Coordinates of C-alpha atoms in Angstrom, one line a residue:
X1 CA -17.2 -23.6 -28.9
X2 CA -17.3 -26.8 -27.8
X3 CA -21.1 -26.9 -26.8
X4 CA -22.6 -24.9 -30.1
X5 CA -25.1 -26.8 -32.0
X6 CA -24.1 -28.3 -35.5
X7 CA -27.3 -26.1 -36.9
X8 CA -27.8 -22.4 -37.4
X9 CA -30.6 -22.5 -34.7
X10 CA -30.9 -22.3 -30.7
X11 CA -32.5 -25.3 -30.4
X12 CA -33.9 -24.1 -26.9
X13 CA -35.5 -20.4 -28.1
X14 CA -36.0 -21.3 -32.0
X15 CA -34.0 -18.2 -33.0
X16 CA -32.0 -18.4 -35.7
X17 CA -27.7 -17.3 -35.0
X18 CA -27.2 -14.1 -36.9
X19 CA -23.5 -14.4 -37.3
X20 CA -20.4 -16.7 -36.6
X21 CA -17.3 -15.6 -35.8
X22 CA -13.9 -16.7 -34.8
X23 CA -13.3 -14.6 -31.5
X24 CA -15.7 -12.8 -29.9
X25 CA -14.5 -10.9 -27.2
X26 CA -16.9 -9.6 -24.0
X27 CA -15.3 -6.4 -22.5
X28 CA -13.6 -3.8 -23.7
X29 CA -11.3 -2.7 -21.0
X30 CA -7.5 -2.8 -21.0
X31 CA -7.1 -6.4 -21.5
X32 CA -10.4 -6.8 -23.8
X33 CA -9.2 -4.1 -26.2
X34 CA -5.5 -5.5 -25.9
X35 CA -7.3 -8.9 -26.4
X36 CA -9.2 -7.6 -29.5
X37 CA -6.1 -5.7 -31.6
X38 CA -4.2 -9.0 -31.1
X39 CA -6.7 -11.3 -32.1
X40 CA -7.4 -8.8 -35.4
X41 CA -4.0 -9.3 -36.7
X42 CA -4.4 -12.7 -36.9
X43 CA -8.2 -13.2 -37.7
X44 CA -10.5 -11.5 -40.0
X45 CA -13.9 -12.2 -38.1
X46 CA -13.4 -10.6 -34.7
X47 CA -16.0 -9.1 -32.6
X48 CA -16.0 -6.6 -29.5
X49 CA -18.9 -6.5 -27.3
X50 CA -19.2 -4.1 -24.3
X51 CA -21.7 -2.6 -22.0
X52 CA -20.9 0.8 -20.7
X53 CA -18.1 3.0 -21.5
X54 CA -15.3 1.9 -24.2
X55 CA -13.0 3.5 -22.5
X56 CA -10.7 1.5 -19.8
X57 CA -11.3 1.1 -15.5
X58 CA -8.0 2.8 -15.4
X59 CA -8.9 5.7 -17.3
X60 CA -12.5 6.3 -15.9
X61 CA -12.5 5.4 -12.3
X62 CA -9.1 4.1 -11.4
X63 CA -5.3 5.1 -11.3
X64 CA -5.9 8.1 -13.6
X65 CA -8.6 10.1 -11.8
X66 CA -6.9 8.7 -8.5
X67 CA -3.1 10.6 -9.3
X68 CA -4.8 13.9 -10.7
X69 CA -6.2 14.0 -7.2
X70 CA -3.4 13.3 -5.7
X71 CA -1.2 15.5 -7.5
X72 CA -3.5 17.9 -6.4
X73 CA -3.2 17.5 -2.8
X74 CA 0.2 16.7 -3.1
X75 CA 0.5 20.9 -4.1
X76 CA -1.2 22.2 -1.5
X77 CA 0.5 19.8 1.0
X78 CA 3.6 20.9 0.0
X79 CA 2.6 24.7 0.2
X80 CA 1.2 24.1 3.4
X81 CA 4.2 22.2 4.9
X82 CA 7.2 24.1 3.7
X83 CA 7.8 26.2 6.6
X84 CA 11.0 24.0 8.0
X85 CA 12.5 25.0 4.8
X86 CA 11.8 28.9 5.9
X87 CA 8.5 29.0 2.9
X88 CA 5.8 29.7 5.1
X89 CA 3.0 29.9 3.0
X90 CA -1.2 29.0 2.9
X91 CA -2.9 27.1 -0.1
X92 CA -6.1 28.6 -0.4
X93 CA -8.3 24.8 -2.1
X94 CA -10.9 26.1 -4.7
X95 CA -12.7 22.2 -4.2
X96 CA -14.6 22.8 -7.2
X97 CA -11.9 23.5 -9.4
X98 CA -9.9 20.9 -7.8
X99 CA -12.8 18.1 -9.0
X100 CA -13.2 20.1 -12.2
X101 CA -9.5 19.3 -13.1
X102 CA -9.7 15.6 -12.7
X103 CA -12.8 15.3 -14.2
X104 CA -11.7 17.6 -17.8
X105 CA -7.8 16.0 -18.0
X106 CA -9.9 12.3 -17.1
X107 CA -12.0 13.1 -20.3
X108 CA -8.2 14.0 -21.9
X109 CA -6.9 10.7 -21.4
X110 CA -10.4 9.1 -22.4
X111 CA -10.0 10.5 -25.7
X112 CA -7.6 9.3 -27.4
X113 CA -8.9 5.5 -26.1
X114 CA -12.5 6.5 -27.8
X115 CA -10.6 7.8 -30.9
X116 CA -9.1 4.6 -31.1
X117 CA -12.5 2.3 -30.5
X118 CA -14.6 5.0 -33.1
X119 CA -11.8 3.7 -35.5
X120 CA -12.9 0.3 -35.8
X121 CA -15.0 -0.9 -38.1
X122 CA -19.1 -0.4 -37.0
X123 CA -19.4 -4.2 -38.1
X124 CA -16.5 -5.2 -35.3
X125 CA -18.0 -3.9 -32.2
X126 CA -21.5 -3.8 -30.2
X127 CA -22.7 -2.0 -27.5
X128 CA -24.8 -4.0 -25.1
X129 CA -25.1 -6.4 -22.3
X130 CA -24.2 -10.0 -23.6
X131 CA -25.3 -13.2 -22.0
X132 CA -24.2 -16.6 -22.7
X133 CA -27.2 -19.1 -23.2
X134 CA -26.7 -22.7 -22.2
X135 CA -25.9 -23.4 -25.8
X136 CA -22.8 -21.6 -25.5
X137 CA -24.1 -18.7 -28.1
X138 CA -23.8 -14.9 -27.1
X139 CA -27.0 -13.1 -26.9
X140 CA -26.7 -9.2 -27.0
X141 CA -29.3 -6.8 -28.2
X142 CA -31.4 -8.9 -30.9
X143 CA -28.6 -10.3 -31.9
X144 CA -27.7 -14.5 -31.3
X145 CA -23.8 -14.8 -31.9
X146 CA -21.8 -18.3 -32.4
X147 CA -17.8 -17.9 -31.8
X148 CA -15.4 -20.1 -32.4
X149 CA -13.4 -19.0 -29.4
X150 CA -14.6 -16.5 -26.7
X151 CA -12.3 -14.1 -24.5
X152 CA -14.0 -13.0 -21.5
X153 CA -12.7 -8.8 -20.4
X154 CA -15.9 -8.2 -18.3
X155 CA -13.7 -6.3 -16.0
X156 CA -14.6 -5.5 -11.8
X157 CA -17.1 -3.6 -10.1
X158 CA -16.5 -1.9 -6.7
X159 CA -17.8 -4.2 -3.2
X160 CA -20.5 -2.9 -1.1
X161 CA -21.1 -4.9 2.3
X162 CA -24.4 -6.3 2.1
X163 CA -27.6 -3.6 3.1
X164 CA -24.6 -0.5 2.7
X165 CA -26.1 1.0 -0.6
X166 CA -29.9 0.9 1.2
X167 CA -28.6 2.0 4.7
X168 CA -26.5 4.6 3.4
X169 CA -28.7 6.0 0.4
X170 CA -26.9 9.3 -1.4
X171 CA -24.1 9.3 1.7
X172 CA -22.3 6.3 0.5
X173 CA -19.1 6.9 -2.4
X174 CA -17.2 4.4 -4.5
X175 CA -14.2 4.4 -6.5
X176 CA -16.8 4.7 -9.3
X177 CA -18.8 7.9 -8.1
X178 CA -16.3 9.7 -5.9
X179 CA -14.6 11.4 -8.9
X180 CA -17.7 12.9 -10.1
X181 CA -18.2 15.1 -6.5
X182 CA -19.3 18.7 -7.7
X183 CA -16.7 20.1 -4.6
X184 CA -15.0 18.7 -1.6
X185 CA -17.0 17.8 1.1
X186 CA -16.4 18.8 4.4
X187 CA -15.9 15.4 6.2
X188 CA -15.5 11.9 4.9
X189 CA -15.1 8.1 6.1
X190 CA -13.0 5.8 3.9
X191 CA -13.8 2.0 5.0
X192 CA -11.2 0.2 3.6
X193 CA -6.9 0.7 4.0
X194 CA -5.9 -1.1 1.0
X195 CA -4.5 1.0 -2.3
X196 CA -7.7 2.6 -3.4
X197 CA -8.7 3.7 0.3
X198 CA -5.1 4.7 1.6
X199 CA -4.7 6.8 -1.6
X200 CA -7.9 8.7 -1.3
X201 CA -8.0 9.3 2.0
X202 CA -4.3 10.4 2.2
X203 CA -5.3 12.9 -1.0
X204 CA -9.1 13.9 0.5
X205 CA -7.0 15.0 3.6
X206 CA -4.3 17.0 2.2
X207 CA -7.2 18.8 0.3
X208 CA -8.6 19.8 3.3
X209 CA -11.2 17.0 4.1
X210 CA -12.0 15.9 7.4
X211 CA -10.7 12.3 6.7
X212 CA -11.4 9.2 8.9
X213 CA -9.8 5.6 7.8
X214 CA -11.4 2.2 9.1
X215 CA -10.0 -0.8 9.0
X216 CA -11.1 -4.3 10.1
X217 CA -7.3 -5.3 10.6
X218 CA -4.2 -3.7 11.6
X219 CA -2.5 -3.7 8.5
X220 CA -2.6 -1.2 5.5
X221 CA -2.0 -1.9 1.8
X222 CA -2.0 -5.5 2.5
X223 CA 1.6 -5.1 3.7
X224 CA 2.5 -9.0 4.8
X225 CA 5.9 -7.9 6.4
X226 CA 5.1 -6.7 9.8
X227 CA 8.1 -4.6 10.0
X228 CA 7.2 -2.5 7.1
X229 CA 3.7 -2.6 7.8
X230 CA 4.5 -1.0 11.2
X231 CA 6.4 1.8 9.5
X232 CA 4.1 2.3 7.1
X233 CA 1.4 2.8 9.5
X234 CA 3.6 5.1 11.6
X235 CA 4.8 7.3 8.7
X236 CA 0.7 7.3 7.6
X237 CA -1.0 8.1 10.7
X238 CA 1.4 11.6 11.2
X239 CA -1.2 13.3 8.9
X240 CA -3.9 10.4 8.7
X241 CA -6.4 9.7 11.7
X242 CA -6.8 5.7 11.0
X243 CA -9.0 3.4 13.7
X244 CA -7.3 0.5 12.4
X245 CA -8.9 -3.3 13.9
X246 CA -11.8 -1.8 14.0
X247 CA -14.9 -3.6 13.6
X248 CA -18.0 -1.6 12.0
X249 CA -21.3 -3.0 13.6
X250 CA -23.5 -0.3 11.4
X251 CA -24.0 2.4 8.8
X252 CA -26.4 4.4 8.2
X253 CA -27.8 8.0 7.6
X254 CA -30.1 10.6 8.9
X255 CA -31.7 13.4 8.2
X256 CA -29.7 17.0 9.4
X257 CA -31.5 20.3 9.6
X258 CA -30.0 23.3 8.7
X259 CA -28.5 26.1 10.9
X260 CA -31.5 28.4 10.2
X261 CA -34.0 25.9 11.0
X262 CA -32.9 22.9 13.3
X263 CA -36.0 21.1 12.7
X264 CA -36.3 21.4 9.2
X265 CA -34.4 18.2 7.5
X266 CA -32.9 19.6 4.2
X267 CA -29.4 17.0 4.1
X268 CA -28.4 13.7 5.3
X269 CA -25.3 13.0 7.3
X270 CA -23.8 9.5 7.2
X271 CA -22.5 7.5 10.6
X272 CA -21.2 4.6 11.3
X273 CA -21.2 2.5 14.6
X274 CA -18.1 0.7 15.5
X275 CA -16.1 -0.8 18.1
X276 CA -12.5 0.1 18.3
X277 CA -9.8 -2.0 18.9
X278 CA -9.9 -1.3 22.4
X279 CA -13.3 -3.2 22.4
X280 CA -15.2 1.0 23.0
X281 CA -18.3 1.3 20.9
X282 CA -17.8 4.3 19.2
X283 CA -20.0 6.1 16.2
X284 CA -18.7 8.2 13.8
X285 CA -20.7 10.9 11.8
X286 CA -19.9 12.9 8.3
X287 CA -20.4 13.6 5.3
X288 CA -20.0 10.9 3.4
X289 CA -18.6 7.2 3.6
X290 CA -16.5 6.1 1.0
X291 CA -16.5 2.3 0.5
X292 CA -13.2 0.9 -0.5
X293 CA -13.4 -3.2 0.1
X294 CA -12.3 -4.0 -2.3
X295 CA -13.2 -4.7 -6.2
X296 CA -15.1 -8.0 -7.2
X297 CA -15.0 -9.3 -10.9
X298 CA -18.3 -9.1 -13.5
X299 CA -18.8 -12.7 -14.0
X300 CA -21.7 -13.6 -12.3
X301 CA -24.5 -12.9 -14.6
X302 CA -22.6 -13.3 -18.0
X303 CA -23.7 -17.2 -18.1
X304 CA -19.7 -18.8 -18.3
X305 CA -21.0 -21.3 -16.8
X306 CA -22.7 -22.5 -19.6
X307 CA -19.4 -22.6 -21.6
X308 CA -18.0 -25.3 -18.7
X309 CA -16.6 -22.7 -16.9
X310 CA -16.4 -23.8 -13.1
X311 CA -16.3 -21.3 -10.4
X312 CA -15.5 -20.7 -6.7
X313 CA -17.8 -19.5 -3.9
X314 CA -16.2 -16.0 -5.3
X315 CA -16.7 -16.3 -8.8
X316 CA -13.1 -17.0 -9.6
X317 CA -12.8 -18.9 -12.5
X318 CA -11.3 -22.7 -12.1
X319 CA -8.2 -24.2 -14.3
X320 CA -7.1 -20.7 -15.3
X321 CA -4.0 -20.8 -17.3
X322 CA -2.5 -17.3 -15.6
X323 CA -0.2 -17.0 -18.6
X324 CA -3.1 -16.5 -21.3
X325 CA -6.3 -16.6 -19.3
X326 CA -6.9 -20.1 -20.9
X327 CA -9.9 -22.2 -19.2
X328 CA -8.5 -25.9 -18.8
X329 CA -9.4 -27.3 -22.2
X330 CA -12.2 -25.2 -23.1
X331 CA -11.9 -22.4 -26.5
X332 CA -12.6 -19.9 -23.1
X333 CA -10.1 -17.3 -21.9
X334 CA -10.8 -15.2 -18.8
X335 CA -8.4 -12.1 -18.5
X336 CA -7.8 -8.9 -16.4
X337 CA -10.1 -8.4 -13.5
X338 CA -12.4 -10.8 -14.9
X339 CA -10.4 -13.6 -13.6
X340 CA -9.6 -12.0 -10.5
X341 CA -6.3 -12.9 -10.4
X342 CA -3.9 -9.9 -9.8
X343 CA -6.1 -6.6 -10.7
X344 CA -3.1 -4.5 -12.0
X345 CA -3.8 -2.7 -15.4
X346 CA 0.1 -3.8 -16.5
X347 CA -1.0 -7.5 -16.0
X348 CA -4.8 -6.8 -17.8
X349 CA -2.7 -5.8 -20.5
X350 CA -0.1 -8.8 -20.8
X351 CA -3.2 -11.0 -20.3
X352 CA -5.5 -9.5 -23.0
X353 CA -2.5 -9.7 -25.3
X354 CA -1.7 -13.6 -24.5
X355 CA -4.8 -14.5 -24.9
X356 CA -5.3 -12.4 -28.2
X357 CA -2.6 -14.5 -29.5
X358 CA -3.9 -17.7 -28.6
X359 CA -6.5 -17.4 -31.1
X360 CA -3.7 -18.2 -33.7
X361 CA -4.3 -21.7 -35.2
X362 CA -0.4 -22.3 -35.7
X363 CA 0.9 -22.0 -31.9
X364 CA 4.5 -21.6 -32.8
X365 CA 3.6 -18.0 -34.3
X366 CA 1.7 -16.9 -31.0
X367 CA 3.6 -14.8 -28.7
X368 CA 2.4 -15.7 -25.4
X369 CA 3.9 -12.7 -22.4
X370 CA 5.1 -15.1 -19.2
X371 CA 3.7 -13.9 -15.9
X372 CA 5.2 -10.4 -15.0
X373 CA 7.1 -10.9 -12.1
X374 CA 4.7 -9.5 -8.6
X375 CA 4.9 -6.1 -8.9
X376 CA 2.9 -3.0 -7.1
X377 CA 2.8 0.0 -5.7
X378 CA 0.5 2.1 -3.5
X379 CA 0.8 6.1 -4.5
X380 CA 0.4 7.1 -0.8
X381 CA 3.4 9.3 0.5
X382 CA 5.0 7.2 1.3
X383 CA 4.6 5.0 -0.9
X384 CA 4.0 1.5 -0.8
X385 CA 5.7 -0.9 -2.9
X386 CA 5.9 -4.7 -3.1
X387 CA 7.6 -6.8 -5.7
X388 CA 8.7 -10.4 -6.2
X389 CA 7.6 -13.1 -3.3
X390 CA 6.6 -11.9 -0.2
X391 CA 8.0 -12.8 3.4
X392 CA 5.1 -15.3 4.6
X393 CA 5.9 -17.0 1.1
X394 CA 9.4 -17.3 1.4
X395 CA 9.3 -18.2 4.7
X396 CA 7.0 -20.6 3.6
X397 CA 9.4 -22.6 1.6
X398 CA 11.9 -24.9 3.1
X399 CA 13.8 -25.0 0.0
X400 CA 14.8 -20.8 0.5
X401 CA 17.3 -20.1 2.8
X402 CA 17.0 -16.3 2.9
X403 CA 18.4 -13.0 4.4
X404 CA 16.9 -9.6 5.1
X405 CA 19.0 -7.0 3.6
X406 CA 17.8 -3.6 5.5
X407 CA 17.9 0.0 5.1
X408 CA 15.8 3.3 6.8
X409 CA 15.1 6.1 5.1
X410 CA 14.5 8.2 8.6
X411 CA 18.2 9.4 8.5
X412 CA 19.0 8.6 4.8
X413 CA 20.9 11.5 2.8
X414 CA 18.6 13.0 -0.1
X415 CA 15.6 11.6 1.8
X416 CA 16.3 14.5 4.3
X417 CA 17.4 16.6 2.2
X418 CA 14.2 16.6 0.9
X419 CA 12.1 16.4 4.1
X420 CA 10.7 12.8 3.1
X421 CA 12.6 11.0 5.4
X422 CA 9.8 8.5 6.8
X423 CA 10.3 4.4 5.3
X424 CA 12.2 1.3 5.4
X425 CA 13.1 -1.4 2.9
X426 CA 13.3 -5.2 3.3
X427 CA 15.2 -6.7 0.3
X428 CA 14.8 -10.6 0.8
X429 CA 17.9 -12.2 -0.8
X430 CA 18.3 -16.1 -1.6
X431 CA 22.1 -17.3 0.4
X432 CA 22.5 -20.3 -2.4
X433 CA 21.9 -17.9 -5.5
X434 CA 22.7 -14.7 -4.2
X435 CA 19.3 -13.7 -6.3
X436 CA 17.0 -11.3 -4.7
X437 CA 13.6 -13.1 -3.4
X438 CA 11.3 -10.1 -3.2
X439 CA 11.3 -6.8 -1.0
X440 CA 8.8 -4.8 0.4
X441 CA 9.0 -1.1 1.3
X442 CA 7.4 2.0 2.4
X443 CA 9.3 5.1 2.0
X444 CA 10.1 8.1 -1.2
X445 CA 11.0 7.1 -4.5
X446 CA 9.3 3.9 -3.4
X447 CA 8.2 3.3 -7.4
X448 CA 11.8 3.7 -8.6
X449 CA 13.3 1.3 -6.3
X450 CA 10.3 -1.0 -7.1
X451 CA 11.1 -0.9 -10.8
X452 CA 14.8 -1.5 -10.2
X453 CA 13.9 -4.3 -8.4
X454 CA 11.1 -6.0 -10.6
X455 CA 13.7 -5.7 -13.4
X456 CA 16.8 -7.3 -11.2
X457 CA 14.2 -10.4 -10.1
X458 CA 13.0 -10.6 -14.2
X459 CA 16.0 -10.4 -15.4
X460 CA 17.5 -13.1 -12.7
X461 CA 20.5 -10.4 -11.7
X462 CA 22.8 -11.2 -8.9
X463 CA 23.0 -8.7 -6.2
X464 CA 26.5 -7.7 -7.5
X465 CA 24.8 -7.4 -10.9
X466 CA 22.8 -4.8 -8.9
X467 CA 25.5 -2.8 -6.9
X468 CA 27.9 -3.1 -10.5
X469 CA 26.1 -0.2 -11.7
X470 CA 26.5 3.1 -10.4
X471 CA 24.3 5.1 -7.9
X472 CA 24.5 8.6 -8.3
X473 CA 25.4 10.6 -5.1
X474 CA 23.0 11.9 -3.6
X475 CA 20.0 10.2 -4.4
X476 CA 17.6 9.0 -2.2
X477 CA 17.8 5.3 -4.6
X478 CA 21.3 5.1 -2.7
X479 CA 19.0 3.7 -0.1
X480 CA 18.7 0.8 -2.1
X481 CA 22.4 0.1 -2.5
X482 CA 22.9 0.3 1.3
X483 CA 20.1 -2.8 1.9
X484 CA 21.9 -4.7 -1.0
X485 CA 25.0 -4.0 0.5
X486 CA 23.5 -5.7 3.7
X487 CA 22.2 -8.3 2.0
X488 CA 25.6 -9.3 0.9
X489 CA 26.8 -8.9 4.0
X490 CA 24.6 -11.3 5.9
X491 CA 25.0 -14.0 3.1
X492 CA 29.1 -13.5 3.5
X493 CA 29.7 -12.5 -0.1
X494 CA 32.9 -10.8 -0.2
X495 CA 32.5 -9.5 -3.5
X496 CA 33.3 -6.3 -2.8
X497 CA 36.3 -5.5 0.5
X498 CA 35.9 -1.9 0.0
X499 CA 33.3 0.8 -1.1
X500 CA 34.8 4.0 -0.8
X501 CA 30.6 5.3 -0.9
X502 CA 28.8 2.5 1.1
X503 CA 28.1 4.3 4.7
X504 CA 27.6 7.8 2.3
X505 CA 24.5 7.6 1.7

């Protein structure tokens, strides 16, 4: 590093470094372990030090837990909504079996991830807390570690308004704690309409949950195209009851007697005080209130800044390289949620890579994964995708002429067929390049159309790249040909006079 001391000694505590390595790497999440494996095939001395599980936010409190509780209610949904088809049936919701399920096939997935870190060497790896001093060495444990080059995988915590966690007490759920619920409580507030809250609330519901959603704005998912927005929230809010601009003035919780014996307090019942967005002060009252605002990186207290690491009044990191997670001109590399950047596990994982191979001394031989082109998707049903620039970007630019290639799913085909048929999609198309820009969408299949896209925009396909390659009939991704069709349309491309299958979709 460039602020370590010439001697073997902290200068400042007297304490004498017990070992030097190349890399060390702080984290080991998706892109700390990716970071680590790519880093070892290039250097002999690399270390791996993490406090907490070794396992990966993914696997332990994110997208994993999140879709075996949503596949869950996604069954009894469907056997409780199957009575257009002529099915009328009732799913009887054992909640502790439910919770047992995700917990058991959670521990599956976790695993193989521990078999993997068990088989690294003892000598490679540490469990504890580092710090970085102001001499730029790593103290963990008793240990006082100089690195030539550090990667910092420190990974995100969940955000809790100021006052929530006292106010609240044992009423109050994360993304980190809501998994490990022995049952499924009878009521629940989810603050928060981005991924993690529209997901969980959509799943808590279907499984029987009395579900409330708050949000401060009118907007779910962080949808930036009004149109799709507006669908999105009308396709939601058939099964979800959402107070969306909504603005909580207070939380709290209070003590509940039981039916026996009203004036003996034996539980606590959360509420919140708001005011709608009719400007009504209202107060809600449950269960519990789940708290999803959001996710806020682990930097604060590691010390980067003693390493020359600058950071904003969010503890963003400053000059990051969001190729390789590369601090300006510093040996320092800040990847996956750490550098609050995008916090997708795809893009933790290209990160911890790029910056695993930056640790090679000859630069030609280090294989450094560009930027993956915007990609994500909400597993709501709906879902909820997003890929490539979005509209207020494009728009943005006076350099992109642009069109907005359309297509609704309420009448399409398979969609119902299938008794999906709730979305729209927006493809926005470039007139000088015939390129697509980006598209936003919320409807089914909403992943597969997202992935057909992503790849189109990566691999700089031309919209009659797109439409060259067949689309089976029926399918509900036929959708997608009918807005690409409509984006030629409005940029005058006669490419193709006459398409026996367009309007057959």
């Amino acid at each position: 590093m460039n602020k370590q001391p010439d001697t073997a000694f902290d200068n400042s505590t007297h304490k004498k470094v017990t070992r030097k390595v190349s890399v060390a790497v702080i984290g080991a999440g998706t892109a700390g372990q990716n970071a680590f494996r790519q880093a070892k095939k290039i250097k002999d001395d690399v270390l791996i030090i993490n406090d907490g599980f070794w396992t990966t936010t993914c696997i332990a409190v994110g997208c994993m837990p999140s879709k075996l509780l949503i596949a869950a209610a996604d069954r009894a949904y469907d056997t409780n909504h199957s009575s257009e088809f002529g099915i009328h049936a009732t799913a009887q919701i054992d909640g502790k079996q439910v919770m047992e399920r995700v917990r058991a096939e959670r521990s599956h997935f976790a695993s193989y991830i521990e078999e993997q870190v068990d088989s690294w060497s003892e000598d490679s790896k540490i469990a504890g807390r580092a710090y970085i001093n102001k001499q730029g060495l790593i103290e963990v444990n008793d240990e006082l570690i100089a690195a030539d080059k550090i990667i910092v995988a420190t990974g995100s915590s969940p955000f809790i308004p100021d006052g929530w966690a006292d106010k609240l007490g044992d009423t109050l759920l994360t993304s980190d704690t809501v998994f490990e619920l022995a049952d499924l409580p009878k009521s629940m507030a989810v603050v928060g309409a981005g991924a993690i809250g529209l997901e969980l609330a959509q799943a808590f519901t279907r499984l029987g949950v009395d579900v409330t959603l708050f949000n401060q704005i009118k907007r779910v998912a962080g949808l930036k195209d009004d149109d799709i927005n507006n669908k999105a929230i009308d396709c939601l809010s058939r099964e979800l009851t959402m107070h969306l601009g909504s603005n909580i003035t207070d939380v709290g919780s209070k003590a509940v007697g039981s039916q026996e014996n009203k004036d003996n307090a034996d539980s606590a019942a959360a509420f919140i005080d708001y005011e709608d967005s009719a400007g009504k002060m209202q107060q809600w009252q449950g269960d519990y209130v789940l708290v999803a605002t959001g996710r806020r990186n682990n930097i604060h207290e590691l010390g980067v800044e003693n390493l020359g690491v600058k950071l904003d009044e969010k503890n963003r990191p400053q000059q990051l390289d969001k190729k390789t997670g590369k601090i300006g001109d510093l040996d320092v590399y800040i990847v996956g949620d750490a550098n609050a950047n995008l916090p997708l596990l795809h893009v933790a994982s290209d990160e911890g890579f790029s910056a695993g191979s930056m640790v090679c001394d000859n630069k030609k031989d280090a294989y450094i994964r560009p930027p993956a082109t915007p990609f994500s998707i909400v597993f709501s049903s709906p879902q909820i995708v997003n890929v490539g620039m979005s509209l207020p970007d494009i728009e943005q630019d006076p350099t992109l002429e642009h069109v907005i290639g359309k297509v609704s799913f309420d009448n399409q085909g398979r969609s119902r067929v299938m008794g999906v048929n709730c979305g729209l999609l927006h493809i926005y198309g470039c007139k000088k390049t015939d390129r697509i820009l980006g598209a936003s969408m919320v409807g089914p299949d909403a992943e597969y159309i997202g992935h057909i896209l992503a790849m189109a925009i990566t691999n700089d396909l031309t919209i009659k790249d797109i439409l060259d390659t067949p689309f089976y009939h029926p399918t509900i991704l036929e959708g997608l040909r009918t807005a690409l069709h409509d984006v030629q349309d409005l940029m005058e491309i006669p490419y193709q006079s006459l398409d026996t299958q367009k309007n057959n979709s």
